[in-house]
mmCIF file of C-alpha atoms and ligand atoms in Angstrom:
data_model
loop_
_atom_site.group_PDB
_atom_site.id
_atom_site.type_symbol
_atom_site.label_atom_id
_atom_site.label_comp_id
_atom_site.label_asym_id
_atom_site.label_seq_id
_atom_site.Cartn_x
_atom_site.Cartn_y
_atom_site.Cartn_z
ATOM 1 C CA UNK O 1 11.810 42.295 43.699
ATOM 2 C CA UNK O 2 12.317 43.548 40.223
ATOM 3 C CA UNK O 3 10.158 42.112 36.892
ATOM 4 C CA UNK O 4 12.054 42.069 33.508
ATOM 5 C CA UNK O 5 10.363 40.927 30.124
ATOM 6 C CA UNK O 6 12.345 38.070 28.250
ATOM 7 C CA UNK O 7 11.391 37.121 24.397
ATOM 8 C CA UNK O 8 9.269 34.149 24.224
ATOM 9 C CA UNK O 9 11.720 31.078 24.734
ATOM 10 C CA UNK O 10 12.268 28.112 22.117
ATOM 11 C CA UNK O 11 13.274 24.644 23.553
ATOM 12 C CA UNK O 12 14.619 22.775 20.452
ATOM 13 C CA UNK O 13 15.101 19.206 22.390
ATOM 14 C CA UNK O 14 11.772 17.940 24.045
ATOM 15 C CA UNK O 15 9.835 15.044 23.868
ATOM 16 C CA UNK O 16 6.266 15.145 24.005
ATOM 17 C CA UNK O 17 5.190 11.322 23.911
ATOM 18 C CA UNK O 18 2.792 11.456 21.181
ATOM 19 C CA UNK O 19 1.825 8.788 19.962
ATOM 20 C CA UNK O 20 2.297 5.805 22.110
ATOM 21 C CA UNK O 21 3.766 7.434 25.541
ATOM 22 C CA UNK O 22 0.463 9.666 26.269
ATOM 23 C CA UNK O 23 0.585 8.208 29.425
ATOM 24 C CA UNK O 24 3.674 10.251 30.298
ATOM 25 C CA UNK O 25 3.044 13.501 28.405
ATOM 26 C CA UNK O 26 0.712 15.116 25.418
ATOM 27 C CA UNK O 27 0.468 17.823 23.433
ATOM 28 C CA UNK O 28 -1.647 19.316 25.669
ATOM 29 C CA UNK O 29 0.482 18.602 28.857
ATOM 30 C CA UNK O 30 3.446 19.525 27.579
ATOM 31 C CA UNK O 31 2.909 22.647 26.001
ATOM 32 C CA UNK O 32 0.798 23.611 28.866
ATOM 33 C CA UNK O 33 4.579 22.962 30.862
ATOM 34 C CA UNK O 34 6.291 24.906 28.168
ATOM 35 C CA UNK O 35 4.200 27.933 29.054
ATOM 36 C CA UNK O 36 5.001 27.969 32.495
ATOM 37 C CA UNK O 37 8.200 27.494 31.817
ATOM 38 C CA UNK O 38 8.095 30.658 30.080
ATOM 39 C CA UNK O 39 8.506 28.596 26.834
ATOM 40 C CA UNK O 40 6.305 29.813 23.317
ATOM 41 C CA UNK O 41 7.984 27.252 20.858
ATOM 42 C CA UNK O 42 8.891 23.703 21.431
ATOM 43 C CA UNK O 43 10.419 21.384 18.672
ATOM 44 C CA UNK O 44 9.269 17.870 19.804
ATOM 45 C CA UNK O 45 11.732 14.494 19.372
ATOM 46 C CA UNK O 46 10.542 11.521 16.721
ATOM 47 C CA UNK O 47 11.463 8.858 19.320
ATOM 48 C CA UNK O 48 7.695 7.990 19.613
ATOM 49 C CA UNK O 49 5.871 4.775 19.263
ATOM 50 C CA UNK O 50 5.798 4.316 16.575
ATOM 51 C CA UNK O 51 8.667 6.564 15.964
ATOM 52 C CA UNK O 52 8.243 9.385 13.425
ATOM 53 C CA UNK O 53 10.172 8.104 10.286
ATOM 54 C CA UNK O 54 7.449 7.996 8.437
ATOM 55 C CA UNK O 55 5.009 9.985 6.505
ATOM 56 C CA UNK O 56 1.860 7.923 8.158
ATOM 57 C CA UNK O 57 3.517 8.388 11.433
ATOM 58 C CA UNK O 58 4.530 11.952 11.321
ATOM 59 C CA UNK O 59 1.047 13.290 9.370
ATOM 60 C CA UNK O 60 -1.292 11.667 11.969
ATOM 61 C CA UNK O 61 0.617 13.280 14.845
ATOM 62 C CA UNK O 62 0.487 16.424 13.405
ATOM 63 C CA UNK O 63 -3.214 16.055 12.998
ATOM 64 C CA UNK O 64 -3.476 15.256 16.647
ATOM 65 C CA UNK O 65 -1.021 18.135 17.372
ATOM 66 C CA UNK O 66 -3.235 20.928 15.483
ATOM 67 C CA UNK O 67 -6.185 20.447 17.944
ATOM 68 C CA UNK O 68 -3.723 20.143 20.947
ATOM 69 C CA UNK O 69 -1.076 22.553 21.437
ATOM 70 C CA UNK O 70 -0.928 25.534 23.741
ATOM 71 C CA UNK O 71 1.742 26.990 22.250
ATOM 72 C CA UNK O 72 3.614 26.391 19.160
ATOM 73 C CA UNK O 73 5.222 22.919 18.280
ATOM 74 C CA UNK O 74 7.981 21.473 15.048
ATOM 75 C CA UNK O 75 7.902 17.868 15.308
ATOM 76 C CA UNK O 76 11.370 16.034 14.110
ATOM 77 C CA UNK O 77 11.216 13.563 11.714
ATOM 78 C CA UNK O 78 13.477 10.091 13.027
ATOM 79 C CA UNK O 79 15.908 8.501 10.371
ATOM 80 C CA UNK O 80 15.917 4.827 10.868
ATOM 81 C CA UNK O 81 17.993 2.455 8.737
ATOM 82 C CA UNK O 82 14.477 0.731 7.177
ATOM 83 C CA UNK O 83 12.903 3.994 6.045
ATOM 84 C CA UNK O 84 15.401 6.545 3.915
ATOM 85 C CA UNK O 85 13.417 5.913 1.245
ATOM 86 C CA UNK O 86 10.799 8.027 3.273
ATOM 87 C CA UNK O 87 13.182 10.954 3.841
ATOM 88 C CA UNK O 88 12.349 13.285 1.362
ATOM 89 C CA UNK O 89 8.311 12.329 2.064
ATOM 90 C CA UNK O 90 9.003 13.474 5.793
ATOM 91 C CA UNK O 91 10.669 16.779 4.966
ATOM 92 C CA UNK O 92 7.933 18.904 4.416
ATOM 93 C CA UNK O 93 5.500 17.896 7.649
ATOM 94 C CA UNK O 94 9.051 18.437 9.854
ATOM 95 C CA UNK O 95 11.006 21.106 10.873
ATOM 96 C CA UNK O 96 14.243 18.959 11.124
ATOM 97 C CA UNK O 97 15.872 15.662 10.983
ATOM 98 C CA UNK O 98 17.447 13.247 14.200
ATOM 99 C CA UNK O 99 19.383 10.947 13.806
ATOM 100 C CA UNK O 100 20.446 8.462 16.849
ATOM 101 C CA UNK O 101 24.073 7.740 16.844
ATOM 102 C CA UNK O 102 24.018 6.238 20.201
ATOM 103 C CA UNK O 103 21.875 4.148 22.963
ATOM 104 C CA UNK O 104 18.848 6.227 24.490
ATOM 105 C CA UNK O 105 15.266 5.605 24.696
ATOM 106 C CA UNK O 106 13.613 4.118 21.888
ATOM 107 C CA UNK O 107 14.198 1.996 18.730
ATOM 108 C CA UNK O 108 15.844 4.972 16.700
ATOM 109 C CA UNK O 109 19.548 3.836 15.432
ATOM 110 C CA UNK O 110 21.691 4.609 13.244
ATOM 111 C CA UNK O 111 24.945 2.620 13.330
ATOM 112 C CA UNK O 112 26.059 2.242 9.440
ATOM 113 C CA UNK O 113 27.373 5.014 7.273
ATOM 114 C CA UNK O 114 25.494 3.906 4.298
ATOM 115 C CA UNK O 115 22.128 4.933 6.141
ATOM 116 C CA UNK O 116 24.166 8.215 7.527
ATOM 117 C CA UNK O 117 25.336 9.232 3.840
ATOM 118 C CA UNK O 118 21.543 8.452 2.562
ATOM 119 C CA UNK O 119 20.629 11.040 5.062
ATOM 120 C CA UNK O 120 22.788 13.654 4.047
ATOM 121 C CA UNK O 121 21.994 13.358 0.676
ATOM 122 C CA UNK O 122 18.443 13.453 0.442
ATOM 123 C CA UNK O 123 17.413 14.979 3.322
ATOM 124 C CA UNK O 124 16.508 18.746 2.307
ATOM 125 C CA UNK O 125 19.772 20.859 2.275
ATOM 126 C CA UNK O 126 17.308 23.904 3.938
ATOM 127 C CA UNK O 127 16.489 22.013 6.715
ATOM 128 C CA UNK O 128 19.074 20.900 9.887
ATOM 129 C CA UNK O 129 20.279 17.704 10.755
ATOM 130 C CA UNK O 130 20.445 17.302 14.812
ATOM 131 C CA UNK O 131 21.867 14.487 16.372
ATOM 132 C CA UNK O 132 22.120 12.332 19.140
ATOM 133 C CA UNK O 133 25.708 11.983 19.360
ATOM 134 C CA UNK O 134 28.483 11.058 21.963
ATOM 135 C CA UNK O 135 32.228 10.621 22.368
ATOM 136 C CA UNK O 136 33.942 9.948 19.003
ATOM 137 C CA UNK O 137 30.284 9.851 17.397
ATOM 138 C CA UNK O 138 30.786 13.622 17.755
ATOM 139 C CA UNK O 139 33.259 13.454 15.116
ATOM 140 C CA UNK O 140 31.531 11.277 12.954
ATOM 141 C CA UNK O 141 28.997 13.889 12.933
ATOM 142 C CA UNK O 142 31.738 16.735 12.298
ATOM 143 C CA UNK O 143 33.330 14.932 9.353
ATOM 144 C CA UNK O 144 29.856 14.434 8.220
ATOM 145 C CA UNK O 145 29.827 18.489 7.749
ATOM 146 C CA UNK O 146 32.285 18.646 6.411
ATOM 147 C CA UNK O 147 31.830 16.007 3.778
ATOM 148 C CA UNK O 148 28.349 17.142 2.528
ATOM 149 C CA UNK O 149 29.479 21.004 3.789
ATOM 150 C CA UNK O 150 25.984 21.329 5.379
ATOM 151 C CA UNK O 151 25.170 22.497 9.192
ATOM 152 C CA UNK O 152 24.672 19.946 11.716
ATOM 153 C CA UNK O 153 23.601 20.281 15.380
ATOM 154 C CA UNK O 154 24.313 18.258 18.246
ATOM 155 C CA UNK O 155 21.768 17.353 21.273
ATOM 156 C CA UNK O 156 22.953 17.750 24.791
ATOM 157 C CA UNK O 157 25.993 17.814 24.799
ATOM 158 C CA UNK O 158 27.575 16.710 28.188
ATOM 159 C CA UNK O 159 31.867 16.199 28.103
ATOM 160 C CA UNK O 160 34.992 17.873 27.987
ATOM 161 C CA UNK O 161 36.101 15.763 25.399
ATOM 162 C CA UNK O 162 33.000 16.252 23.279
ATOM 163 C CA UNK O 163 32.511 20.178 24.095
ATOM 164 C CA UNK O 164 36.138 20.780 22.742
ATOM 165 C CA UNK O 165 36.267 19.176 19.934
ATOM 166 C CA UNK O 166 33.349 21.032 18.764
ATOM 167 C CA UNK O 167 35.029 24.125 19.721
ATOM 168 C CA UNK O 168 37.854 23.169 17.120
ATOM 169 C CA UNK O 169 35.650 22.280 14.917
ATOM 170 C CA UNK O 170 34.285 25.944 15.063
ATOM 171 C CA UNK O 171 37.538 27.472 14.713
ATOM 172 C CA UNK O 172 38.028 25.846 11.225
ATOM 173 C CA UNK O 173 35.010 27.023 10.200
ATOM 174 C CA UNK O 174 32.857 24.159 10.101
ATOM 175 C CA UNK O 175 29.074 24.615 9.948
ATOM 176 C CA UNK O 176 28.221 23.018 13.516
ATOM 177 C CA UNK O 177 26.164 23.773 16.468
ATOM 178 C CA UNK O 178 25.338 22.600 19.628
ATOM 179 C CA UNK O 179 22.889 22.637 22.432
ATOM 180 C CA UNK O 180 23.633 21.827 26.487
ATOM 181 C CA UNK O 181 20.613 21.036 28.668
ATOM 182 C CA UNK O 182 20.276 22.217 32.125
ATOM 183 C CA UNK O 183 20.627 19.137 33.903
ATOM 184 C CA UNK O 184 24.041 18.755 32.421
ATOM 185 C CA UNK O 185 24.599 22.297 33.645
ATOM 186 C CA UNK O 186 23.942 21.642 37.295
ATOM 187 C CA UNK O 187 23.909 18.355 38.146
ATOM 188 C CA UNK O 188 26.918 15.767 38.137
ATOM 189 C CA UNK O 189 27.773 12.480 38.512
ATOM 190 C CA UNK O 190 27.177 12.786 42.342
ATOM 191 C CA UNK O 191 23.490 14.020 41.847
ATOM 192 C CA UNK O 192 22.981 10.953 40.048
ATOM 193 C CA UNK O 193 24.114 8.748 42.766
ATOM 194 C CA UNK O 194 22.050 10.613 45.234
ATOM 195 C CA UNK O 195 18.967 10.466 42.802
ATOM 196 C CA UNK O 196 19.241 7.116 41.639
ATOM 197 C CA UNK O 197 16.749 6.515 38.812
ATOM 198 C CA UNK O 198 15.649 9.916 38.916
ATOM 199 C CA UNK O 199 19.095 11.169 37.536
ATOM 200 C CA UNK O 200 19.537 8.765 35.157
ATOM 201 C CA UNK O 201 19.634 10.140 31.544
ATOM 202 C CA UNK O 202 21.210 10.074 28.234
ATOM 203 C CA UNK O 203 23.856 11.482 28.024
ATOM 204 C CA UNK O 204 24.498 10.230 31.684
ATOM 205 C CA UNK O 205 25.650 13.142 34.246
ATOM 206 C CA UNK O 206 29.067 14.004 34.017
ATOM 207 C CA UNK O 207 31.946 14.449 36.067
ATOM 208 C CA UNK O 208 32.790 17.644 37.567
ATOM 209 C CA UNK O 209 35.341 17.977 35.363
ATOM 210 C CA UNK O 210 32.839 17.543 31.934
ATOM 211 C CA UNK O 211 30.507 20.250 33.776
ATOM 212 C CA UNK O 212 32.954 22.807 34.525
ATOM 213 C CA UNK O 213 33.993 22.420 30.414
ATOM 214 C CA UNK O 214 30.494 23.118 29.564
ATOM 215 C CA UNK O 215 30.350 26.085 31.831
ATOM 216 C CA UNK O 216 33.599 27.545 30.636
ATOM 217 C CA UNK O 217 32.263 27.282 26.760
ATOM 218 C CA UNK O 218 28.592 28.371 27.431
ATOM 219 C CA UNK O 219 30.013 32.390 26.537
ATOM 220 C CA UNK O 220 30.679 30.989 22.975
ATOM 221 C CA UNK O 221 31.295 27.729 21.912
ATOM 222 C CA UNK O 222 27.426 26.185 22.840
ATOM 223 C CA UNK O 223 24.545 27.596 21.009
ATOM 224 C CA UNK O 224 21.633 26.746 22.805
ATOM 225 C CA UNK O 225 20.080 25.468 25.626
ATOM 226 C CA UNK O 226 17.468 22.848 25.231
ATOM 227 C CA UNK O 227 15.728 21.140 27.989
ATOM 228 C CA UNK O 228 15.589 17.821 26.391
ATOM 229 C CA UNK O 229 12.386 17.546 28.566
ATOM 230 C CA UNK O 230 11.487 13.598 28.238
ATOM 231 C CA UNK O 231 8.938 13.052 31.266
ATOM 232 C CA UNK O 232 8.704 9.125 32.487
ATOM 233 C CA UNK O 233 6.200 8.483 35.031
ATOM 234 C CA UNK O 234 7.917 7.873 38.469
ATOM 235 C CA UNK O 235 6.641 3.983 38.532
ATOM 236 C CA UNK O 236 8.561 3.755 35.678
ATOM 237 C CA UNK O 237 11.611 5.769 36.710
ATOM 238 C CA UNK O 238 11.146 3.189 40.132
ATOM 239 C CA UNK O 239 10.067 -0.064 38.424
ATOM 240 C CA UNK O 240 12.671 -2.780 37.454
ATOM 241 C CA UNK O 241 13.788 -1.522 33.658
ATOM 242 C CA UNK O 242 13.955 2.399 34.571
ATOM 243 C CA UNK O 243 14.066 4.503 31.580
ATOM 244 C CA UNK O 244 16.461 7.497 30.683
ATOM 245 C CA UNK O 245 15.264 10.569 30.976
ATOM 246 C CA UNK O 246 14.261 13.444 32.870
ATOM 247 C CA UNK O 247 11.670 16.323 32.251
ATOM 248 C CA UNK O 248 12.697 20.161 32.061
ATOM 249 C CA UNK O 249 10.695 22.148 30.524
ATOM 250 C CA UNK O 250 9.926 24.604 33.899
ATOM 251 C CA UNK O 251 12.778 24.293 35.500
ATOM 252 C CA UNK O 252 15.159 25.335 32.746
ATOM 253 C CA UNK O 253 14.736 29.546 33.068
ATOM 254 C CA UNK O 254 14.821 29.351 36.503
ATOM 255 C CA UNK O 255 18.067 27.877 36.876
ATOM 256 C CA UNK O 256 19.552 29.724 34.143
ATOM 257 C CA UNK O 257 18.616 32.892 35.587
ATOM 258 C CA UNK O 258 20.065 31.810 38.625
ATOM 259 C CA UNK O 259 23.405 31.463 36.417
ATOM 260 C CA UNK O 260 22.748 35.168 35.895
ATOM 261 C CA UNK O 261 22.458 36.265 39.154
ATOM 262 C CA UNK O 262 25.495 34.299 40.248
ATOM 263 C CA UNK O 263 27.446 36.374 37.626
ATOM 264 C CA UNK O 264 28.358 33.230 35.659
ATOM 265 C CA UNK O 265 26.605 34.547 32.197
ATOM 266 C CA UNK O 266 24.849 37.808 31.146
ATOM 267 C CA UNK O 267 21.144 38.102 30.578
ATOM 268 C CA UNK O 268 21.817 39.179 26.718
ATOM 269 C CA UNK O 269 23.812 35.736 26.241
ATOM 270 C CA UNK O 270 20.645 34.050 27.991
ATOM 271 C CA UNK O 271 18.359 35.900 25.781
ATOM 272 C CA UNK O 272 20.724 34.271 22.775
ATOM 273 C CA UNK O 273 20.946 31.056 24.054
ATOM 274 C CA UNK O 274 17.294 30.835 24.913
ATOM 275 C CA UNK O 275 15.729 32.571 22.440
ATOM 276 C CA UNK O 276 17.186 34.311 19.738
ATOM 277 C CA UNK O 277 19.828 31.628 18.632
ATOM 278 C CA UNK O 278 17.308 28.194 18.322
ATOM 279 C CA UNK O 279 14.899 30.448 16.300
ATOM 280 C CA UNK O 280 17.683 31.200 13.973
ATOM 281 C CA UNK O 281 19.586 27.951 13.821
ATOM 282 C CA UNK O 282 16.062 25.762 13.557
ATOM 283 C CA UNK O 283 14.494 28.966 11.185
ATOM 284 C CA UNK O 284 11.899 29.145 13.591
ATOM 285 C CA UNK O 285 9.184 31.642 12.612
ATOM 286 C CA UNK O 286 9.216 34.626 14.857
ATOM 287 C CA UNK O 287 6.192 35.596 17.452
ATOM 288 C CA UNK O 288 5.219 38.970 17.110
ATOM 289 C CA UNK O 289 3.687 40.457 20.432
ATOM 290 C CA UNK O 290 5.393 37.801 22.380
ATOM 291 C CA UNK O 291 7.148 38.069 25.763
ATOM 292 C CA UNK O 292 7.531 36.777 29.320
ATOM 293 C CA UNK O 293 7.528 38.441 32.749
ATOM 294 C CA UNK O 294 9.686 37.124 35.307
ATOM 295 C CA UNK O 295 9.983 38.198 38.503
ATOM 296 C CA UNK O 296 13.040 38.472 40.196
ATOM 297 C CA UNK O 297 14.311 38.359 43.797
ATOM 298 C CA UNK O 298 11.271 35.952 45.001
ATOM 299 C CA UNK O 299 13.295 32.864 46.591
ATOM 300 C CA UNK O 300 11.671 29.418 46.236
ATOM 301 C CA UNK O 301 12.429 25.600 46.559
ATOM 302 C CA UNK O 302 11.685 23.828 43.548
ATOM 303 C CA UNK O 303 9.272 20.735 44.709
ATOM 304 C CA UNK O 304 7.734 17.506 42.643
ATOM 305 C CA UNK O 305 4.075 19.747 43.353
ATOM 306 C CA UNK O 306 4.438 22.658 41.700
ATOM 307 C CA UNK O 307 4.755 20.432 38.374
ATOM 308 C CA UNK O 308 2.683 21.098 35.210
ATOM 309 C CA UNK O 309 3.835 18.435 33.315
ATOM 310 C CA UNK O 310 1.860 14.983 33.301
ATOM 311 C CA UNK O 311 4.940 13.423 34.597
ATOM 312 C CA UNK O 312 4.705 15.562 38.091
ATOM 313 C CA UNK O 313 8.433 15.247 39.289
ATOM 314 C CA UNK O 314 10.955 16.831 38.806
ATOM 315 C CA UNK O 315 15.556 16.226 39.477
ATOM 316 C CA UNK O 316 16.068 19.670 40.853
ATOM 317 C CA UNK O 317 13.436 19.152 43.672
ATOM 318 C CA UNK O 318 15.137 20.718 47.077
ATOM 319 C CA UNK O 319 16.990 23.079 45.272
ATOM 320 C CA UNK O 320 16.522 26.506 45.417
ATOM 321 C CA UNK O 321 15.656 29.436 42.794
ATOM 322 C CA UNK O 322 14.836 33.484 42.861
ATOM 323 C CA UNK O 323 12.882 33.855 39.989
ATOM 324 C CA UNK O 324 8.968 33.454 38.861
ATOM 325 C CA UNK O 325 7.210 33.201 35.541
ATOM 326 C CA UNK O 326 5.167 35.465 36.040
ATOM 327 C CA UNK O 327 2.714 36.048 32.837
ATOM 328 C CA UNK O 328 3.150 34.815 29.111
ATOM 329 C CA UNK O 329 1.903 36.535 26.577
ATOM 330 C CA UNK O 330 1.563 34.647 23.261
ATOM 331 C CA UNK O 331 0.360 37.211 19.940
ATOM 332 C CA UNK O 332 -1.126 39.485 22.171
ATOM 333 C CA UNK O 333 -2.762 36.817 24.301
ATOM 334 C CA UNK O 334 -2.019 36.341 27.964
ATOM 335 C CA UNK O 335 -1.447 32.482 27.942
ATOM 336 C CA UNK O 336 0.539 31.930 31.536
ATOM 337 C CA UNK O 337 -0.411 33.925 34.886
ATOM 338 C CA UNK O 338 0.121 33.734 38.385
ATOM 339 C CA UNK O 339 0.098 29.858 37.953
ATOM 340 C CA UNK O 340 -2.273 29.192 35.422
ATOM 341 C CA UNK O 341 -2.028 28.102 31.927
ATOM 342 C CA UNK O 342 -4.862 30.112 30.204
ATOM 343 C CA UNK O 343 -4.151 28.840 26.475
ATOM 344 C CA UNK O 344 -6.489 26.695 25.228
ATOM 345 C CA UNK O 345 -5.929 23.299 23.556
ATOM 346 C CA UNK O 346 -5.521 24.069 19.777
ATOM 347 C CA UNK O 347 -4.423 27.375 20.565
ATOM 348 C CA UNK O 348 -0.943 27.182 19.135
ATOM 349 C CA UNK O 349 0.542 26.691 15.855
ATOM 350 C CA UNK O 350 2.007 23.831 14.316
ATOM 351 C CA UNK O 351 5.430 24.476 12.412
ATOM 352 C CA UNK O 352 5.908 24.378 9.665
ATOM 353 C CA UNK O 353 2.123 25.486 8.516
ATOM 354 C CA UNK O 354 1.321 23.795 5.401
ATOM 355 C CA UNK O 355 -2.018 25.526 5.358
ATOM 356 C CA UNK O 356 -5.712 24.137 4.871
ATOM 357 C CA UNK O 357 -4.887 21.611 1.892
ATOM 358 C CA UNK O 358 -3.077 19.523 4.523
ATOM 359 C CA UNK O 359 -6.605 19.497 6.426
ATOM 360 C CA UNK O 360 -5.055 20.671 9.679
ATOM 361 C CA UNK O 361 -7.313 22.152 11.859
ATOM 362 C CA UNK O 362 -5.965 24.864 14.240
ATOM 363 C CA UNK O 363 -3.557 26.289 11.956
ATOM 364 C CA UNK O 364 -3.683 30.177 11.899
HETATM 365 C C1 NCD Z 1 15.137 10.610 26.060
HETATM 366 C C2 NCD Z 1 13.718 10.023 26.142
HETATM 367 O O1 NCD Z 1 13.296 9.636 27.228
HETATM 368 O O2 NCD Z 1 13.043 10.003 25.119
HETATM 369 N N1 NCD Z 1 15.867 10.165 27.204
HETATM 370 C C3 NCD Z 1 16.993 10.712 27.692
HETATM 371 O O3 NCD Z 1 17.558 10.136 28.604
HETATM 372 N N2 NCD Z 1 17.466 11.840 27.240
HETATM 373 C C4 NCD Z 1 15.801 10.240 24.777
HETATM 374 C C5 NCD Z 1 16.959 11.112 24.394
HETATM 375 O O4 NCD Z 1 16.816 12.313 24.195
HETATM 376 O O5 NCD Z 1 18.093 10.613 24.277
HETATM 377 ZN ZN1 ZN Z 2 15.971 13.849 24.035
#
């Protein structure tokens, strides 16, 4: 058994329910899940109820963030036809913008270009633009770049098709990123049949084919990973309208770092794709005295009990892993050990900090 020390983590694609899905996840839940997933900064999704397009929406769960969070948390403000005349009053309570190109959870849509140009113009040029895109959506949101030369970043992406088009897109110089999740990593289309419900997500698992794409561009052409953790409760996942989605949050170091240990990437472009390259594509604040232990060499099965997360399941139950969070440390304080999450409720800070005048409580 050997221990190593990673940088704290940053998961740019998680959804932490609040308000309106509390029942599945909270601020409190999930970041306490981030933490022992060896995760310090999470950037949470706008596809809330109500969703968080606008200021009302996105101020009071900010509020409710600041005496929450374990660790520290950006929320995403959620473009929605009906409200770009809120964009600009969003921008400075969110770290980024989403925009929904295609079917997922939630009411968030955007399906006309007159809403997609309003976004580009007005949302601040010094903050991203992620999106939910798929197929030839993908190149709406590269010509999109192009046309208003700013960066965009796309969510999980999950095909061949989709994977290399970005990949050109790169080569001419176009200001794009992109983030895979886990699940697209190492599950396929064949998981999902065996885990019915419980493997259903958007984007949907791929063929082999799509998976061994993303694998063979994870050395370059992809960015980040991002768990796009989005707990359900398993009555939902088994009840008659099952929604997408699958959380992620502690399993996603794990199976990367079995990636490692299988040879298939090095721990530096793990460190880059975990770490180092969110912070600087989101301008996420660093965390001085920050880091993670992990232990390696201590096999385990993955199981629905070990789960932190309010949602207490997990899609990679059976399978099997040889490494251990072992302690977080957080600005000098030890937040995750042997198990327990040791950061209190409140504890973290909410991004980006727009001090006392905003009457947050918690903020640092
Ligand atoms: C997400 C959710 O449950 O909010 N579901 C999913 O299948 N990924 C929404 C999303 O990220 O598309
Ligand atoms: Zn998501």
């Amino acid at each position: 058994m050997t221990t190593i020390t990673l940088p704290g983590l940053a998961d740019v694609h998680t959804h932490l329910r609040v308000p309106g899905g509390e029942h599945k996840e909270d601020f409190a839940t999930g970041t306490a899940a981030a933490l022992a997933g060896g995760v310090t900064t999470v950037l949470a999704m706008p596809n809330t109820t109500p969703p968080l397009s606008t200021p009302e929406a996105l101020n009071a769960a900010r509020s409710t963030a600041a005496g929450a969070i374990r660790c520290d948390v950006g929320l995403f403000a959620g473009a929605s036809p009906e409200r770009v005349d809120h964009l600009e009053a969003l921008a400075p309570g969110a770290v980024a913008l989403k925009i929904y190109l295609n079917d997922t959870f939630g009411p968030l849509r955007v399906e006309d270009l007159p809403t997609l140009r309003a976004c580009f113009r007005r949302w601040p040029r010094e903050k991203l633009i992620a999106m939910h895109a798929e197929r030839q959506s993908v190149a709406v949101g590269i010509g999109l770049a192009a046309a208003y030369s700013r960066p965009v970043h796309f969510c999980h992406i999950s095909r061949r098709e989709e994977i290399e088009l970005i990949a050109d897109a790169k080569m001419q110089g176009l200001p794009v990123t992109c983030e895979v999740t886990p699940h697209h990593l190492f599950l396929d289309e064949r998981d999902a049949r065996r885990l019915g419900t419980r493997g259903d997500m958007r984007p949907v698992l791929g063929s082999p084919d799509d998976v061994a794409a993303l694998w063979e561009h994870l050395g370059e052409t992809i960015d980040c990973i991002a768990t796009d953790h989005a707990p359900h409760t398993l009555a939902e996942k088994a009840g008659s309208n099952p929604p997408p989605g699958v959380p992620g949050l502690e399993t996603s170091l794990l199976l990367m770092l079995g990636a490692v240990e299988a040879g298939r990437l090095s721990l530096e472009r793990l460190e880059a794709l975990m770490a180092h390259n969110p912070r600087r594509i989101f301008g996420l604040p660093e965390q001085p005295g920050t880091h993670v232990e992990v232990e390696l060499g201590v096999p385990a099965t993955l199981s629905d009990a070990e789960v932190v997360s309010k949602c207490g399941w997990t899609p990679f139950a059976g399978m099997t892993v040889s490494a251990r969070v072992r302690r977080v440390v957080l600005r000098g304080q030890v937040v995750y050990q042997d198990g327990r999450v040791c950061a209190p409720p409140g504890s973290g800070r909410l991004l980006p900090s727009l001090g006392r005048d905003a009457g947050e409580s918690g903020e640092q």
